[in-house]
Structures are given as structure tokens and as C-alpha cells.
């Protein structure tokens, strides 16, 4: 099927990764992104790249560039108590025979620039301020009409358009909507304190504070907390709210709170949602990937990792099967249980963080380690 035309709806991490993998495999790839440019399509502050994400990025020629601008760690992280005392080391996982580190962190704009430059260099075309209006699948391809009034026929359509995917209804027989976990997260870029040389997790009485290095001199603070669904804060009240919620913390979190949590305009606030769509993840010539079928809460740092893996596996399956039905079925088979493990484990961690007393035997660090080891196995 090399030489076939592929339309990817969505120019985020998953869509760009898939575009590179498919273009490198010989497909003619066009990406449409509804946002107006590269920067407006970037959400959040920084991103965690576990070793399995780096392996997938290495497959599309982007891992070295990510590590060059980010912060590669020698271990996954540490867990601290509310006063900042060490509770447990979290070694993370490595891939046998590979020199890739357990984790790399970098800013989201840097990652998007790396993926965009690689995609364009691979021959992918990217159209911003554009998406589809209708998809009509048929024996000769998918007829696509676009928001700019144009139309064409492509061999395959990949829905990489996120948790509220507009492509998803063309694939799944039943409506699937994301589930709000009950938590929301504050995030803020800060100067990297010396001890933030890996992920640092600090449990508090009503939430979890954490730190991720994303450059030699840069890190980000996050705080996961129980939050009423539908309640939004005015942007100018973010710093006051976050300082109030971080008041019980000593140690690193208390120090960062007092030094850096002062500019509401720099704080990103997001609800934490999840979904795992039933298979198959395709219908005819239209296939889904990333958050469109497996939205992941951030507790294991695996959301982007799974989307990047999707793109690599999708290209492998299309290249190794003579028909698209067999290829897409193989893609779902290789991805479903792996993604389900990540989604469900992340939800378990979030539920524990919201109510530790109801989960007295829950092993946060142990579950994290088991999932990271599972992700280090071959895809």
C-alpha cells in the first residue's frame, strides 16, 4: 500500500508522529490542523517522555533532538512526604540493550517544533486553520470535504483529533465520551531547583504536588487536586488558589510555592479526563489513534507516549499487510491492551490521590514501576 494517500486530522503530538512514520514508510501524507499555527496547537507547559516514548521517537528519528533540548534523567523519580522527607525511590525502567534514559522532559513547544520540522522534512504537508467537514467512505477511497470549501479523495483517514474527536463518530458504533476523573491539575514552569533531577512527587493532605525537569535550567510544578466538575477559575486568581492549596507543604514544594507561585497568567489549569474506546478502532478506511480512543490522565506520564507509539505501530501495520482491513485490525490488536493498562492504572492512581484513606493498601510507587516495566517491553 506504499504510495497511498493519507489524511491525518489533527496536528498534535500523535498526528505529527504518525505523519512522520507513514511518510517514512512511503505514504503521501497531509495533516490538517484546525488551529491557526504550530504554536496555537500546543497545550500545556512541559511533557514527560518515558523510555517507551523515547524508543518510539527514536523510530521516527526524533529522540536525540528531544534529549538535546530537554533533561534526561538517570532514574524515574522520588516520592516525598508532605514535609519533604524521602519516602521511596522510583527507579523507572530501561530497555535492555538500549542507552535510552528512564525519562526525558522538555517543553511542549520544543517537542512540537521538533516533530513539525521532522514531518516537513519527511515530505508531509501541513495545513493550518483547516479541518474536514464530511467524510464519505467508499470502495475507491474516502471523499473528504474541508472547511475551506475544497474536496478530494484519499486512500485513508487517520483521526488524531483528540479526546473530543470529530472523526470518532465515523468509526465507533456507540457514542464514547471522556469521563471526568474528579481531579484537576495546576501546572507552572519554574526555574529548575538542583534536586529536580528526576520526577519528584510530594503527597499532601488533599492532593499531590510534583516536579518534572524539562531543561537544564527549567522544570515544571504540577498539583493534582480534587475538583468539582465544571468549576472554573478566573485566570487572575490562579496563583492565590494554588498557593492556598500548597500551604500545608514543606520541603521543596513549600520553597517553590514561596519563590515562584505568584504570576497567575503563567499557570495552566486543566481537568483530568479519561476514556478507552472499544475496538475495533477503524471503520473501513478510517482509523482512530491517540486521545480519540485512549485519553489518559497524567499520573503516569504516558498520554503522549501512547499516541507516539500509535503512529509508529500504525505505519508498521499498514506497511506489512496487503489490505487495510487486516492492517487496521492488527493495529488495534497490538495497541488495545497496552493502552487499556495505562488508562486504567492512571485512573487508579488518581482515585488514590483523591482519597488515600479509602485505599490504605494502595502502592502508588509499586504500580508506577510495574506499568513502566510493562511499557519497556516490545510494543
Short mmCIF file of C-alpha atoms in Angstrom, two decimals:
data_model
loop_
_atom_site.label_atom_id
_atom_site.label_comp_id
_atom_site.label_asym_id
_atom_site.label_seq_id
_atom_site.Cartn_x
_atom_site.Cartn_y
_atom_site.Cartn_z
CA UNK A 1 0.00 0.00 0.00
CA UNK A 2 3.02 2.28 -0.20
CA UNK A 3 2.30 5.37 -2.24
CA UNK A 4 -1.25 5.59 -0.89
CA UNK A 5 -2.57 8.95 0.26
CA UNK A 6 -3.28 9.51 3.94
CA UNK A 7 -5.15 12.39 5.55
CA UNK A 8 -4.38 12.91 9.24
CA UNK A 9 -6.91 15.03 11.10
CA UNK A 10 -5.07 16.74 13.95
CA UNK A 11 -1.57 18.19 14.13
CA UNK A 12 -0.81 17.35 17.75
CA UNK A 13 1.86 15.01 19.07
CA UNK A 14 0.16 11.83 17.85
CA UNK A 15 -0.84 13.16 14.45
CA UNK A 16 2.62 14.55 13.72
CA UNK A 17 4.32 11.35 14.90
CA UNK A 18 2.04 9.26 12.69
CA UNK A 19 2.70 11.57 9.74
CA UNK A 20 6.46 11.05 10.04
CA UNK A 21 6.18 7.28 10.41
CA UNK A 22 3.78 6.97 7.46
CA UNK A 23 5.77 9.31 5.23
CA UNK A 24 8.97 7.41 6.01
CA UNK A 25 7.12 4.22 5.04
CA UNK A 26 6.32 5.64 1.61
CA UNK A 27 2.88 7.16 2.07
CA UNK A 28 1.79 10.55 0.74
CA UNK A 29 0.66 12.31 3.93
CA UNK A 30 -1.31 15.51 4.53
CA UNK A 31 -2.11 16.82 8.02
CA UNK A 32 -4.96 19.26 8.65
CA UNK A 33 -4.95 21.17 11.93
CA UNK A 34 -7.86 23.36 12.97
CA UNK A 35 -5.63 25.75 14.95
CA UNK A 36 -4.04 28.61 13.06
CA UNK A 37 -0.37 27.67 13.51
CA UNK A 38 2.12 25.43 15.26
CA UNK A 39 2.13 27.43 18.47
CA UNK A 40 -1.62 27.76 18.88
CA UNK A 41 -1.94 23.97 18.62
CA UNK A 42 0.28 23.46 21.69
CA UNK A 43 -1.42 22.94 25.07
CA UNK A 44 0.24 22.78 28.48
CA UNK A 45 3.70 23.62 29.73
CA UNK A 46 6.01 20.61 29.69
CA UNK A 47 5.89 16.95 28.87
CA UNK A 48 7.25 13.70 30.29
CA UNK A 49 8.87 11.24 27.88
CA UNK A 50 9.22 7.79 29.49
CA UNK A 51 11.67 5.37 27.95
CA UNK A 52 8.98 3.82 25.73
CA UNK A 53 8.18 7.27 24.32
CA UNK A 54 11.87 7.78 23.57
CA UNK A 55 12.01 4.40 21.84
CA UNK A 56 9.08 5.35 19.63
CA UNK A 57 10.58 8.77 18.96
CA UNK A 58 13.85 7.08 18.06
CA UNK A 59 11.97 5.02 15.46
CA UNK A 60 10.93 8.25 13.70
CA UNK A 61 14.30 9.96 14.14
CA UNK A 62 13.35 12.45 16.87
CA UNK A 63 14.66 11.07 20.18
CA UNK A 64 18.12 12.64 20.03
CA UNK A 65 16.70 16.07 19.23
CA UNK A 66 14.32 15.81 22.20
CA UNK A 67 17.06 14.83 24.62
CA UNK A 68 19.36 17.56 23.27
CA UNK A 69 16.94 20.31 24.32
CA UNK A 70 15.38 18.55 27.31
CA UNK A 71 16.55 16.94 30.52
CA UNK A 72 17.37 13.22 30.52
CA UNK A 73 17.30 11.57 33.94
CA UNK A 74 19.16 8.65 35.47
CA UNK A 75 16.04 7.42 37.33
CA UNK A 76 12.29 7.93 37.10
CA UNK A 77 11.75 9.73 40.38
CA UNK A 78 11.36 10.02 44.12
CA UNK A 79 8.37 10.10 46.46
CA UNK A 80 8.38 12.51 49.41
CA UNK A 81 6.06 13.15 52.34
CA UNK A 82 4.31 16.47 52.96
CA UNK A 83 7.34 17.82 54.85
CA UNK A 84 9.74 16.89 52.06
CA UNK A 85 11.28 13.76 53.57
CA UNK A 86 12.20 10.89 51.23
CA UNK A 87 9.69 8.04 51.33
CA UNK A 88 10.71 5.92 48.36
CA UNK A 89 12.96 5.87 45.34
CA UNK A 90 11.29 5.18 41.98
CA UNK A 91 13.90 3.74 39.59
CA UNK A 92 11.74 3.51 36.49
CA UNK A 93 12.50 1.18 33.62
CA UNK A 94 15.14 0.75 30.96
CA UNK A 95 15.08 -1.15 27.68
CA UNK A 96 17.61 -3.99 27.53
CA UNK A 97 20.38 -3.22 25.07
CA UNK A 98 19.39 0.44 24.79
CA UNK A 99 21.16 3.51 26.16
CA UNK A 100 17.93 5.49 26.36
CA UNK A 101 17.34 7.02 29.82
CA UNK A 102 14.36 6.19 32.04
CA UNK A 103 12.83 9.60 31.32
CA UNK A 104 13.37 12.81 29.38
CA UNK A 105 11.48 16.02 30.00
CA UNK A 106 11.11 19.00 27.67
CA UNK A 107 8.72 21.84 26.91
CA UNK A 108 5.73 21.18 24.71
CA UNK A 109 6.65 23.93 22.21
CA UNK A 110 10.08 22.32 21.76
CA UNK A 111 8.52 18.92 21.10
CA UNK A 112 6.03 20.35 18.61
CA UNK A 113 8.81 22.18 16.79
CA UNK A 114 10.93 19.02 16.59
CA UNK A 115 8.03 16.92 15.28
CA UNK A 116 6.87 19.61 12.86
CA UNK A 117 10.33 20.15 11.39
CA UNK A 118 10.83 16.40 11.02
CA UNK A 119 7.43 15.96 9.38
CA UNK A 120 8.01 18.75 6.88
CA UNK A 121 11.50 17.40 6.17
CA UNK A 122 9.96 13.98 5.51
CA UNK A 123 7.65 15.41 2.85
CA UNK A 124 4.50 15.78 4.92
CA UNK A 125 2.24 18.73 4.10
CA UNK A 126 0.56 20.54 7.00
CA UNK A 127 -2.44 22.82 6.52
CA UNK A 128 -3.35 25.01 9.49
CA UNK A 129 -6.71 26.71 10.09
CA UNK A 130 -8.29 23.79 8.25
CA UNK A 131 -10.17 20.61 9.03
CA UNK A 132 -12.74 18.35 7.41
CA UNK A 133 -16.49 18.89 7.24
CA UNK A 134 -17.58 15.47 5.91
CA UNK A 135 -16.06 12.05 5.33
CA UNK A 136 -17.67 9.60 2.91
CA UNK A 137 -16.01 6.20 2.82
CA UNK A 138 -16.27 4.13 -0.33
CA UNK A 139 -14.57 1.32 -2.25
CA UNK A 140 -12.26 3.76 -4.04
CA UNK A 141 -11.27 5.83 -1.03
CA UNK A 142 -12.63 8.42 1.38
CA UNK A 143 -14.24 11.51 -0.11
CA UNK A 144 -13.32 14.46 2.08
CA UNK A 145 -14.76 17.97 2.12
CA UNK A 146 -12.93 20.68 4.02
CA UNK A 147 -13.75 23.88 5.87
CA UNK A 148 -12.06 25.96 3.17
CA UNK A 149 -14.50 24.65 0.55
CA UNK A 150 -12.08 22.25 -1.10
CA UNK A 151 -12.54 18.49 -1.52
CA UNK A 152 -10.52 15.44 -2.51
CA UNK A 153 -10.38 11.66 -2.23
CA UNK A 154 -7.76 9.96 -0.08
CA UNK A 155 -6.97 6.32 0.50
CA UNK A 156 -7.06 6.51 4.31
CA UNK A 157 -8.10 8.94 7.05
CA UNK A 158 -6.46 8.94 10.49
CA UNK A 159 -8.40 10.60 13.29
CA UNK A 160 -5.79 12.11 15.60
CA UNK A 161 -8.03 14.95 16.72
CA UNK A 162 -8.09 14.42 20.45
CA UNK A 163 -10.45 13.48 23.23
CA UNK A 164 -13.39 15.31 21.63
CA UNK A 165 -12.65 13.81 18.21
CA UNK A 166 -14.92 14.74 15.31
CA UNK A 167 -13.67 11.69 13.38
CA UNK A 168 -14.70 9.24 16.12
CA UNK A 169 -18.43 9.12 15.20
CA UNK A 170 -17.45 7.88 11.72
CA UNK A 171 -15.73 4.86 13.31
CA UNK A 172 -17.45 3.78 16.52
CA UNK A 173 -20.98 2.41 16.53
CA UNK A 174 -21.66 3.76 20.02
CA UNK A 175 -21.05 7.26 21.28
CA UNK A 176 -17.99 7.42 23.55
CA UNK A 177 -17.37 10.41 25.77
CA UNK A 178 -14.48 11.13 28.14
CA UNK A 179 -15.02 10.58 31.87
CA UNK A 180 -14.02 13.31 34.31
CA UNK A 181 -11.83 11.73 36.97
CA UNK A 182 -12.75 14.17 39.73
CA UNK A 183 -9.34 15.83 39.72
CA UNK A 184 -7.91 18.86 38.01
CA UNK A 185 -4.29 19.94 37.72
CA UNK A 186 -2.39 23.18 38.05
CA UNK A 187 0.88 23.47 36.11
CA UNK A 188 3.56 26.13 36.13
CA UNK A 189 7.02 26.38 34.59
CA UNK A 190 9.68 27.30 37.15
CA UNK A 191 13.48 27.56 37.31
CA UNK A 192 14.88 24.10 37.96
CA UNK A 193 15.92 23.68 41.57
CA UNK A 194 19.03 21.44 41.94
CA UNK A 195 17.14 18.47 43.40
CA UNK A 196 14.70 18.36 40.48
CA UNK A 197 16.89 15.96 38.51
CA UNK A 198 14.06 13.42 38.09
CA UNK A 199 10.31 13.42 38.77
CA UNK A 200 9.64 14.45 42.36
CA UNK A 201 6.26 13.55 43.90
CA UNK A 202 5.21 15.04 47.23
CA UNK A 203 1.99 13.81 48.83
CA UNK A 204 -0.08 16.32 50.74
CA UNK A 205 -3.25 16.00 52.80
CA UNK A 206 -5.55 16.90 49.89
CA UNK A 207 -3.51 16.49 46.73
CA UNK A 208 -0.22 15.61 45.10
CA UNK A 209 2.47 18.12 44.17
CA UNK A 210 5.10 17.14 41.66
CA UNK A 211 8.07 18.44 39.71
CA UNK A 212 9.44 17.46 36.31
CA UNK A 213 12.77 18.67 34.86
CA UNK A 214 12.27 19.89 31.28
CA UNK A 215 15.63 21.53 30.56
CA UNK A 216 18.99 22.28 32.16
CA UNK A 217 17.53 25.33 33.91
CA UNK A 218 13.80 24.68 33.65
CA UNK A 219 11.22 22.47 35.37
CA UNK A 220 7.51 22.50 35.92
CA UNK A 221 5.42 22.25 39.05
CA UNK A 222 2.12 20.39 38.94
CA UNK A 223 -0.53 19.95 41.58
CA UNK A 224 -3.31 17.36 41.25
CA UNK A 225 -6.29 18.06 43.45
CA UNK A 226 -9.92 17.01 43.86
CA UNK A 227 -12.05 19.49 41.96
CA UNK A 228 -15.75 19.90 41.36
CA UNK A 229 -16.66 19.17 37.75
CA UNK A 230 -17.48 22.27 35.76
CA UNK A 231 -15.94 24.68 38.25
CA UNK A 232 -13.53 27.06 36.52
CA UNK A 233 -11.26 29.70 37.98
CA UNK A 234 -10.66 33.16 36.62
CA UNK A 235 -7.13 33.24 35.26
CA UNK A 236 -6.13 36.10 37.55
CA UNK A 237 -6.99 34.06 40.67
CA UNK A 238 -4.86 31.02 39.78
CA UNK A 239 -1.79 31.93 41.85
CA UNK A 240 -3.79 32.70 45.00
CA UNK A 241 -5.72 29.43 44.68
CA UNK A 242 -2.60 27.37 44.07
CA UNK A 243 -0.68 28.96 46.97
CA UNK A 244 -3.63 28.25 49.27
CA UNK A 245 -3.71 24.59 48.26
CA UNK A 246 0.06 24.25 48.65
CA UNK A 247 0.04 25.84 52.12
CA UNK A 248 0.47 22.53 54.04
CA UNK A 249 3.67 21.59 52.20
CA UNK A 250 7.20 21.96 53.47
CA UNK A 251 10.41 21.00 51.75
CA UNK A 252 10.74 21.51 48.01
CA UNK A 253 7.06 22.30 47.38
CA UNK A 254 6.94 24.88 50.17
CA UNK A 255 10.10 26.53 48.86
CA UNK A 256 8.81 26.64 45.28
CA UNK A 257 5.43 27.95 46.46
CA UNK A 258 7.06 30.88 48.23
CA UNK A 259 9.55 31.70 45.47
CA UNK A 260 7.67 31.14 42.24
CA UNK A 261 3.88 30.84 42.59
CA UNK A 262 3.00 34.48 42.05
CA UNK A 263 2.03 35.07 38.39
CA UNK A 264 -1.46 33.77 37.59
CA UNK A 265 -1.00 34.39 33.87
CA UNK A 266 1.64 31.64 33.69
CA UNK A 267 -0.43 28.92 35.36
CA UNK A 268 -2.22 26.31 33.24
CA UNK A 269 -5.29 24.62 34.73
CA UNK A 270 -6.84 21.50 33.20
CA UNK A 271 -9.46 18.91 34.19
CA UNK A 272 -8.28 15.31 34.11
CA UNK A 273 -10.35 13.11 31.81
CA UNK A 274 -10.01 9.58 30.50
CA UNK A 275 -11.53 7.16 28.05
CA UNK A 276 -10.77 3.80 26.49
CA UNK A 277 -12.83 3.11 23.40
CA UNK A 278 -13.83 -0.44 22.49
CA UNK A 279 -12.33 -1.98 19.39
CA UNK A 280 -12.20 -2.07 16.52
CA UNK A 281 -10.61 1.36 16.18
CA UNK A 282 -11.36 1.56 12.47
CA UNK A 283 -14.31 1.52 10.12
CA UNK A 284 -13.45 0.86 6.51
CA UNK A 285 -10.66 3.23 5.52
CA UNK A 286 -10.98 5.48 8.60
CA UNK A 287 -8.93 4.74 11.72
CA UNK A 288 -8.51 6.41 15.13
CA UNK A 289 -5.47 6.97 17.32
CA UNK A 290 -4.27 8.83 20.40
CA UNK A 291 -6.71 10.59 22.71
CA UNK A 292 -9.54 9.89 20.27
CA UNK A 293 -9.57 6.29 21.56
CA UNK A 294 -7.45 6.23 24.73
CA UNK A 295 -7.32 9.52 26.60
CA UNK A 296 -5.01 9.17 29.59
CA UNK A 297 -4.85 11.17 32.80
CA UNK A 298 -1.30 12.44 33.50
CA UNK A 299 -0.47 10.26 36.51
CA UNK A 300 1.99 8.01 34.63
CA UNK A 301 3.22 10.49 32.03
CA UNK A 302 2.05 8.12 29.29
CA UNK A 303 -0.52 10.09 27.26
CA UNK A 304 1.83 11.41 24.61
CA UNK A 305 3.92 8.24 24.76
CA UNK A 306 0.95 6.09 23.77
CA UNK A 307 0.00 8.46 20.95
CA UNK A 308 3.53 8.35 19.54
CA UNK A 309 3.54 4.56 19.77
CA UNK A 310 0.20 4.50 17.93
CA UNK A 311 1.75 6.35 14.99
CA UNK A 312 4.72 4.01 14.77
CA UNK A 313 2.60 0.85 15.04
CA UNK A 314 0.00 2.13 12.56
CA UNK A 315 2.70 2.71 9.94
CA UNK A 316 4.21 -0.72 10.60
CA UNK A 317 0.85 -2.46 10.23
CA UNK A 318 -0.11 -0.66 7.03
CA UNK A 319 3.30 -1.46 5.54
CA UNK A 320 3.25 -5.14 6.48
CA UNK A 321 -0.29 -6.11 5.41
CA UNK A 322 -1.67 -6.31 1.90
CA UNK A 323 -5.10 -4.90 2.83
CA UNK A 324 -6.17 -2.06 5.07
CA UNK A 325 -8.77 -4.12 6.96
CA UNK A 326 -6.09 -6.58 8.08
CA UNK A 327 -3.67 -3.74 8.82
CA UNK A 328 -6.09 -1.77 10.96
CA UNK A 329 -7.24 -4.90 12.81
CA UNK A 330 -3.61 -5.76 13.60
CA UNK A 331 -3.01 -2.20 14.76
CA UNK A 332 -5.89 -2.33 17.25
CA UNK A 333 -4.85 -5.77 18.45
CA UNK A 334 -1.29 -4.57 19.17
CA UNK A 335 -2.42 -1.39 20.89
CA UNK A 336 -5.62 -2.07 22.82
CA UNK A 337 -4.48 -3.98 25.92
CA UNK A 338 -1.36 -1.86 26.28
CA UNK A 339 -3.34 1.38 26.19
CA UNK A 340 -6.03 -0.04 28.46
CA UNK A 341 -3.41 -0.88 31.10
CA UNK A 342 -2.10 2.68 31.04
CA UNK A 343 -5.54 4.28 31.16
CA UNK A 344 -6.87 2.11 33.99
CA UNK A 345 -3.67 2.30 36.05
CA UNK A 346 -3.62 6.08 35.76
CA UNK A 347 -7.22 6.26 36.93
CA UNK A 348 -6.37 4.06 39.92
CA UNK A 349 -3.57 6.41 40.94
CA UNK A 350 -5.84 9.44 40.59
CA UNK A 351 -8.56 7.82 42.70
CA UNK A 352 -5.99 7.06 45.38
CA UNK A 353 -4.70 10.63 45.38
CA UNK A 354 -8.22 11.96 45.91
CA UNK A 355 -9.00 9.66 48.84
CA UNK A 356 -5.96 7.86 50.32
CA UNK A 357 -7.89 6.77 53.40
CA UNK A 358 -10.19 4.61 51.28
CA UNK A 359 -7.20 2.86 49.67
CA UNK A 360 -4.93 2.03 52.63
CA UNK A 361 -3.09 -0.77 50.83
CA UNK A 362 -2.61 1.02 47.52
CA UNK A 363 1.02 1.04 46.35
CA UNK A 364 1.42 4.16 44.21
CA UNK A 365 5.13 3.70 43.56
CA UNK A 366 4.79 -0.04 43.02
CA UNK A 367 2.03 0.30 40.43
CA UNK A 368 4.02 3.01 38.64
CA UNK A 369 7.05 0.75 38.45
CA UNK A 370 5.04 -2.21 37.16
CA UNK A 371 3.48 -0.16 34.39
CA UNK A 372 6.81 1.40 33.39
CA UNK A 373 8.36 -2.07 33.17
CA UNK A 374 5.44 -3.26 31.06
CA UNK A 375 5.87 -0.30 28.72
CA UNK A 376 9.58 -1.07 28.30
CA UNK A 377 8.70 -4.43 26.76
CA UNK A 378 8.41 -4.61 22.97
CA UNK A 379 5.34 -2.84 21.57
#
